[in-house]
GROMACS .gro file of C-alpha atoms in nm:
model
  315
    1MET     CA    1   0.000   0.000   0.000
    2LYS     CA    2   0.142   0.336  -0.102
    3GLU     CA    3   0.230   0.558   0.193
    4ILE     CA    4   0.039   0.886   0.202
    5ASN     CA    5   0.278   1.176   0.160
    6LEU     CA    6   0.152   1.493   0.328
    7THR     CA    7   0.372   1.710   0.108
    8GLU     CA    8   0.222   1.558  -0.205
    9LEU     CA    9  -0.132   1.612  -0.074
   10GLU     CA   10  -0.059   1.975   0.005
   11ALA     CA   11   0.095   2.023  -0.338
   12ALA     CA   12  -0.209   1.869  -0.507
   13PHE     CA   13  -0.441   2.090  -0.301
   14GLN     CA   14  -0.247   2.404  -0.392
   15SER     CA   15  -0.239   2.300  -0.756
   16LYS     CA   16  -0.619   2.286  -0.762
   17LEU     CA   17  -0.640   2.632  -0.609
   18ASP     CA   18  -0.393   2.768  -0.862
   19ARG     CA   19  -0.592   2.621  -1.151
   20GLU     CA   20  -0.925   2.746  -1.010
   21ILE     CA   21  -1.052   2.391  -0.957
   22ARG     CA   22  -1.298   2.379  -0.671
   23ILE     CA   23  -1.234   2.172  -0.363
   24GLU     CA   24  -1.512   1.919  -0.302
   25PRO     CA   25  -1.612   1.742   0.023
   26ASN     CA   26  -1.426   1.418  -0.051
   27ASP     CA   27  -1.106   1.594  -0.157
   28TRP     CA   28  -0.812   1.617   0.079
   29MET     CA   29  -0.781   1.962   0.239
   30PRO     CA   30  -0.562   2.109   0.513
   31ALA     CA   31  -0.713   2.095   0.861
   32ASP     CA   32  -0.696   2.474   0.895
   33TYR     CA   33  -0.876   2.521   0.561
   34ARG     CA   34  -1.158   2.296   0.684
   35LYS     CA   35  -1.166   2.475   1.021
   36THR     CA   36  -1.181   2.818   0.855
   37LEU     CA   37  -1.468   2.713   0.630
   38ILE     CA   38  -1.664   2.561   0.920
   39ARG     CA   39  -1.624   2.885   1.114
   40GLN     CA   40  -1.718   3.109   0.821
   41ILE     CA   41  -2.007   2.906   0.679
   42SER     CA   42  -2.164   2.832   1.018
   43GLN     CA   43  -2.144   3.200   1.117
   44HIS     CA   44  -2.297   3.291   0.781
   45ALA     CA   45  -2.581   3.044   0.847
   46HIS     CA   46  -2.634   3.184   1.196
   47SER     CA   47  -2.651   3.536   1.050
   48GLU     CA   48  -2.925   3.435   0.808
   49ILE     CA   49  -3.133   3.277   1.083
   50VAL     CA   50  -3.081   3.551   1.343
   51GLY     CA   51  -3.140   3.804   1.065
   52MET     CA   52  -3.501   3.688   1.041
   53LEU     CA   53  -3.575   3.836   1.385
   54PRO     CA   54  -3.550   4.214   1.325
   55GLU     CA   55  -3.777   4.191   1.020
   56GLY     CA   56  -4.010   3.920   1.147
   57ASN     CA   57  -4.100   4.167   1.419
   58TRP     CA   58  -4.267   4.387   1.153
   59ILE     CA   59  -4.469   4.129   0.956
   60THR     CA   60  -4.784   4.193   1.160
   61ARG     CA   61  -4.732   4.571   1.145
   62ALA     CA   62  -4.665   4.615   0.772
   63PRO     CA   63  -4.868   4.908   0.633
   64ASN     CA   64  -5.065   4.705   0.379
   65LEU     CA   65  -5.121   4.353   0.248
   66ARG     CA   66  -4.866   4.385  -0.034
   67ARG     CA   67  -4.592   4.494   0.205
   68LYS     CA   68  -4.686   4.217   0.445
   69ALA     CA   69  -4.668   3.948   0.173
   70VAL     CA   70  -4.334   4.074   0.039
   71LEU     CA   71  -4.180   4.096   0.387
   72LEU     CA   72  -4.307   3.750   0.476
   73ALA     CA   73  -4.152   3.610   0.157
   74LYS     CA   74  -3.823   3.778   0.240
   75VAL     CA   75  -3.810   3.632   0.591
   76GLN     CA   76  -3.885   3.289   0.444
   77ASP     CA   77  -3.595   3.337   0.201
   78GLU     CA   78  -3.361   3.407   0.494
   79ALA     CA   79  -3.468   3.082   0.659
   80GLY     CA   80  -3.391   2.900   0.336
   81HIS     CA   81  -3.048   3.060   0.314
   82GLY     CA   82  -2.970   2.938   0.663
   83LEU     CA   83  -3.071   2.584   0.568
   84TYR     CA   84  -2.854   2.587   0.253
   85LEU     CA   85  -2.558   2.699   0.457
   86TYR     CA   86  -2.608   2.456   0.744
   87SER     CA   87  -2.618   2.182   0.481
   88ALA     CA   88  -2.297   2.315   0.327
   89VAL     CA   89  -2.116   2.314   0.661
   90GLU     CA   90  -2.224   1.954   0.719
   91THR     CA   91  -2.031   1.852   0.407
   92LEU     CA   92  -1.716   1.949   0.601
   93GLY     CA   93  -1.795   1.700   0.876
   94ALA     CA   94  -1.948   1.951   1.118
   95ASP     CA   95  -2.257   1.856   1.316
   96ARG     CA   96  -2.545   2.096   1.251
   97GLU     CA   97  -2.685   2.083   1.605
   98GLU     CA   98  -2.342   2.140   1.754
   99THR     CA   99  -2.291   2.452   1.542
  100ILE     CA  100  -2.632   2.581   1.653
  101ASP     CA  101  -2.545   2.509   2.016
  102ASP     CA  102  -2.224   2.709   1.964
  103LEU     CA  103  -2.442   3.004   1.859
  104HIS     CA  104  -2.657   2.969   2.170
  105SER     CA  105  -2.358   2.943   2.402
  106GLY     CA  106  -2.187   3.249   2.251
  107LYS     CA  107  -1.896   3.047   2.114
  108ALA     CA  108  -2.000   3.117   1.754
  109LYS     CA  109  -2.068   3.465   1.623
  110TYR     CA  110  -2.309   3.611   1.368
  111SER     CA  111  -2.319   3.939   1.180
  112SER     CA  112  -2.303   4.236   1.418
  113ILE     CA  113  -2.571   4.419   1.217
  114PHE     CA  114  -2.854   4.205   1.355
  115ASN     CA  115  -2.798   4.328   1.709
  116TYR     CA  116  -2.960   4.664   1.636
  117PRO     CA  117  -3.333   4.730   1.696
  118THR     CA  118  -3.591   4.801   1.427
  119VAL     CA  119  -3.794   5.093   1.561
  120SER     CA  120  -3.996   5.202   1.256
  121TRP     CA  121  -4.127   5.073   0.925
  122ALA     CA  122  -3.851   5.272   0.752
  123ASP     CA  123  -3.603   5.030   0.908
  124MET     CA  124  -3.741   4.761   0.677
  125GLY     CA  125  -3.633   4.977   0.387
  126ALA     CA  126  -3.295   5.058   0.538
  127ILE     CA  127  -3.223   4.691   0.609
  128GLY     CA  128  -3.310   4.587   0.256
  129TRP     CA  129  -3.122   4.874   0.096
  130LEU     CA  130  -2.815   4.890   0.321
  131VAL     CA  131  -2.784   4.559   0.502
  132ASP     CA  132  -2.878   4.336   0.211
  133GLY     CA  133  -2.686   4.568  -0.021
  134ALA     CA  134  -2.375   4.516   0.191
  135ALA     CA  135  -2.446   4.143   0.203
  136ILE     CA  136  -2.452   4.129  -0.177
  137MET     CA  137  -2.113   4.300  -0.193
  138ASN     CA  138  -1.979   4.039   0.048
  139GLN     CA  139  -2.147   3.739  -0.105
  140VAL     CA  140  -2.118   3.777  -0.482
  141PRO     CA  141  -1.741   3.703  -0.466
  142LEU     CA  142  -1.825   3.392  -0.260
  143CYS     CA  143  -1.989   3.246  -0.571
  144ARG     CA  144  -1.626   3.193  -0.679
  145CYS     CA  145  -1.518   3.051  -0.343
  146SER     CA  146  -1.270   2.766  -0.373
  147TYR     CA  147  -1.499   2.531  -0.176
  148GLY     CA  148  -1.764   2.393  -0.412
  149PRO     CA  149  -2.070   2.345  -0.186
  150TYR     CA  150  -2.036   2.697  -0.043
  151ALA     CA  151  -1.989   2.856  -0.384
  152ARG     CA  152  -2.291   2.677  -0.531
  153ALA     CA  153  -2.514   2.767  -0.235
  154MET     CA  154  -2.420   3.132  -0.278
  155VAL     CA  155  -2.548   3.148  -0.637
  156ARG     CA  156  -2.910   3.114  -0.528
  157VAL     CA  157  -2.857   3.317  -0.212
  158CYS     CA  158  -2.722   3.613  -0.411
  159LYS     CA  159  -3.012   3.606  -0.657
  160GLU     CA  160  -3.258   3.627  -0.372
  161GLU     CA  161  -3.056   3.892  -0.188
  162SER     CA  162  -3.073   4.107  -0.501
  163PHE     CA  163  -3.452   4.096  -0.476
  164HIS     CA  164  -3.430   4.190  -0.108
  165GLN     CA  165  -3.209   4.488  -0.183
  166ARG     CA  166  -3.447   4.617  -0.451
  167GLN     CA  167  -3.741   4.568  -0.215
  168GLY     CA  168  -3.566   4.771   0.055
  169PHE     CA  169  -3.471   5.052  -0.182
  170GLU     CA  170  -3.830   5.072  -0.302
  171ILE     CA  171  -3.954   5.112   0.057
  172ILE     CA  172  -3.697   5.377   0.148
  173SER     CA  173  -3.752   5.561  -0.183
  174LYS     CA  174  -4.128   5.580  -0.133
  175LEU     CA  175  -4.076   5.725   0.212
  176ALA     CA  176  -3.799   5.964   0.106
  177LEU     CA  177  -4.013   6.101  -0.178
  178GLY     CA  178  -4.332   6.111   0.031
  179THR     CA  179  -4.457   6.352   0.294
  180PRO     CA  180  -4.212   6.550   0.510
  181GLU     CA  181  -4.289   6.314   0.798
  182GLN     CA  182  -4.214   6.009   0.581
  183LYS     CA  183  -3.890   6.160   0.456
  184GLU     CA  184  -3.786   6.234   0.813
  185MET     CA  185  -3.855   5.871   0.902
  186ALA     CA  186  -3.640   5.753   0.608
  187GLN     CA  187  -3.355   5.987   0.704
  188ASP     CA  188  -3.368   5.869   1.064
  189ALA     CA  189  -3.341   5.507   0.952
  190LEU     CA  190  -3.043   5.591   0.730
  191ASN     CA  191  -2.878   5.775   1.021
  192ARG     CA  192  -2.905   5.470   1.245
  193TRP     CA  193  -2.813   5.198   0.995
  194TRP     CA  194  -2.536   5.361   0.790
  195TRP     CA  195  -2.242   5.303   1.022
  196PRO     CA  196  -2.347   4.953   1.136
  197ALA     CA  197  -2.380   4.861   0.766
  198LEU     CA  198  -2.020   4.970   0.704
  199MET     CA  199  -1.910   4.759   1.001
  200MET     CA  200  -2.069   4.451   0.838
  201PHE     CA  201  -1.762   4.409   0.620
  202GLY     CA  202  -1.550   4.340   0.924
  203PRO     CA  203  -1.247   4.519   1.066
  204ASN     CA  204  -0.996   4.704   0.855
  205ASP     CA  205  -0.764   4.469   0.669
  206ALA     CA  206  -0.472   4.551   0.898
  207ASP     CA  207  -0.677   4.437   1.199
  208SER     CA  208  -0.844   4.133   1.044
  209PRO     CA  209  -0.687   3.805   1.163
  210HIS     CA  210  -0.843   3.586   0.893
  211THR     CA  211  -0.852   3.793   0.573
  212GLN     CA  212  -0.510   3.723   0.427
  213GLN     CA  213  -0.520   3.347   0.477
  214SER     CA  214  -0.874   3.329   0.337
  215MET     CA  215  -0.752   3.524   0.034
  216ASN     CA  216  -0.460   3.283  -0.012
  217TRP     CA  217  -0.699   2.988  -0.003
  218LYS     CA  218  -0.939   3.170  -0.240
  219ILE     CA  219  -1.220   3.141   0.007
  220LYS     CA  220  -1.245   3.520  -0.013
  221ARG     CA  221  -1.173   3.707  -0.336
  222SER     CA  222  -1.169   4.063  -0.203
  223THR     CA  223  -1.056   4.217   0.124
  224ASN     CA  224  -1.284   4.380   0.382
  225ASP     CA  225  -1.168   4.729   0.289
  226GLU     CA  226  -1.209   4.670  -0.085
  227LEU     CA  227  -1.568   4.550  -0.040
  228ARG     CA  228  -1.654   4.832   0.200
  229GLN     CA  229  -1.525   5.090  -0.049
  230LEU     CA  230  -1.729   4.936  -0.330
  231PHE     CA  231  -2.041   4.953  -0.115
  232ILE     CA  232  -1.979   5.318  -0.027
  233ASP     CA  233  -1.918   5.417  -0.390
  234VAL     CA  234  -2.243   5.251  -0.500
  235THR     CA  235  -2.465   5.360  -0.212
  236VAL     CA  236  -2.380   5.729  -0.172
  237PRO     CA  237  -2.520   5.822  -0.518
  238GLN     CA  238  -2.834   5.620  -0.442
  239ALA     CA  239  -2.892   5.828  -0.129
  240GLU     CA  240  -2.841   6.148  -0.326
  241LEU     CA  241  -3.086   6.029  -0.591
  242ILE     CA  242  -3.372   6.006  -0.341
  243GLY     CA  243  -3.276   6.319  -0.148
  244LEU     CA  244  -3.130   6.160   0.166
  245THR     CA  245  -2.809   6.268   0.338
  246ILE     CA  246  -2.537   6.024   0.440
  247PRO     CA  247  -2.479   6.085   0.815
  248ASP     CA  248  -2.107   6.155   0.779
  249PRO     CA  249  -1.984   6.517   0.782
  250ASP     CA  250  -1.643   6.399   0.662
  251LEU     CA  251  -1.778   6.228   0.351
  252LYS     CA  252  -1.620   6.364   0.033
  253TRP     CA  253  -1.541   6.263  -0.324
  254ASN     CA  254  -1.174   6.218  -0.407
  255GLN     CA  255  -1.128   6.309  -0.772
  256GLU     CA  256  -0.780   6.159  -0.786
  257THR     CA  257  -0.872   5.815  -0.656
  258GLY     CA  258  -1.223   5.806  -0.801
  259HIS     CA  259  -1.365   5.699  -0.464
  260TYR     CA  260  -1.557   5.850  -0.177
  261GLU     CA  261  -1.370   5.907   0.147
  262ILE     CA  262  -1.551   5.865   0.479
  263GLY     CA  263  -1.497   5.962   0.841
  264THR     CA  264  -1.366   5.730   1.110
  265ILE     CA  265  -1.569   5.417   1.186
  266ASN     CA  266  -1.633   5.361   1.557
  267TRP     CA  267  -1.453   5.029   1.591
  268ASP     CA  268  -1.503   5.030   1.969
  269GLU     CA  269  -1.876   4.998   1.902
  270PHE     CA  270  -1.814   4.718   1.652
  271TRP     CA  271  -1.604   4.511   1.893
  272ALA     CA  272  -1.850   4.572   2.176
  273VAL     CA  273  -2.137   4.439   1.964
  274VAL     CA  274  -1.933   4.141   1.840
  275SER     CA  275  -1.844   4.062   2.202
  276GLY     CA  276  -2.212   4.039   2.295
  277ASN     CA  277  -2.274   4.388   2.429
  278GLY     CA  278  -2.486   4.538   2.152
  279PRO     CA  279  -2.839   4.675   2.196
  280CYS     CA  280  -3.011   4.343   2.114
  281ASN     CA  281  -2.747   4.067   2.153
  282ARG     CA  282  -2.908   3.896   2.449
  283GLU     CA  283  -3.256   3.933   2.304
  284ARG     CA  284  -3.154   3.774   1.972
  285VAL     CA  285  -2.981   3.472   2.129
  286ALA     CA  286  -3.264   3.423   2.377
  287ALA     CA  287  -3.515   3.417   2.090
  288ARG     CA  288  -3.314   3.150   1.906
  289LYS     CA  289  -3.279   2.938   2.221
  290LYS     CA  290  -3.653   2.957   2.281
  291ALA     CA  291  -3.725   2.860   1.920
  292LYS     CA  292  -3.511   2.548   1.959
  293GLU     CA  293  -3.671   2.453   2.289
  294ASP     CA  294  -4.025   2.513   2.163
  295GLY     CA  295  -3.959   2.304   1.853
  296MET     CA  296  -3.793   2.015   2.034
  297TRP     CA  297  -4.110   1.804   2.039
  298VAL     CA  298  -4.139   1.828   1.659
  299ARG     CA  299  -3.784   1.700   1.608
  300GLU     CA  300  -3.831   1.423   1.863
  301ALA     CA  301  -4.156   1.312   1.697
  302ALA     CA  302  -3.995   1.317   1.351
  303LEU     CA  303  -3.699   1.111   1.472
  304ALA     CA  304  -3.928   0.860   1.645
  305HIS     CA  305  -4.133   0.824   1.326
  306ALA     CA  306  -3.818   0.773   1.121
  307GLU     CA  307  -3.692   0.505   1.360
  308LYS     CA  308  -4.025   0.318   1.347
  309ARG     CA  309  -4.029   0.331   0.969
  310LYS     CA  310  -3.672   0.205   0.955
  311ALA     CA  311  -3.760  -0.082   1.189
  312ARG     CA  312  -4.061  -0.181   0.976
  313GLN     CA  313  -3.851  -0.182   0.661
  314ALA     CA  314  -3.589  -0.401   0.828
  315SER     CA  315  -3.844  -0.660   0.950
   0.00000   0.00000   0.00000
């Protein structure tokens, strides 16, 4: 039997990356590559599921039936995204329930943006426009991720996120171009969500412990700062188009670079929220724990039924 040579396996793995051949579940991969993907994909899945909570809170209070139906469909999409991603992380050998328990215990993180409250209907527009807009910037490059199951899951996710972004921009546009009171509501939502949306991309590249290695492995295709800049350059003109003001007195256009320059992001706030001290951290995790506990009887009944069916087939 031929002895397995670790150097040869590493060389074959790197050769696939160099040739843009995707890594599949049964392929050999470095332990740290697998660990990084489990961390990233599970946290992405958690973000989709926790992200249902701020918007689900407004389904019963939507201003009309059309808005209610569209928002309900969007929340259902987020649930589906979480399921795709939990399935993808299972292909790496991770246990789905263990990853969910890591979320509940605080061991695993999710996007900091979902720890902010939604205080008005305009927030539904700001989330779709800004939060889902930032998510698209982050996720489109993941369609070319080096790990096959993750990349393929992201294709559908990004198509649906594009719909969510358009839905949000429609809401915020209607308000911004409506009555003075509606425009004030839209501006207030933009004021509260702008900076947290910029924080969604993660810390500056110099302070990000994972970015460079993920770039080397082609898990990520762009850095945090590159994606954040792209989002800013796209979103500022959209705000101007509908008559809203970006809440940054230092914002300016740099003719030489062809990019907008912004003020200083409050990274102390970012790290506080990531560490569990945001406005809604405890509320969000408590809601997910309760959902698991309340649904336990359904899972137990389904497992019992499956075991009985298996026993009948075996007899």
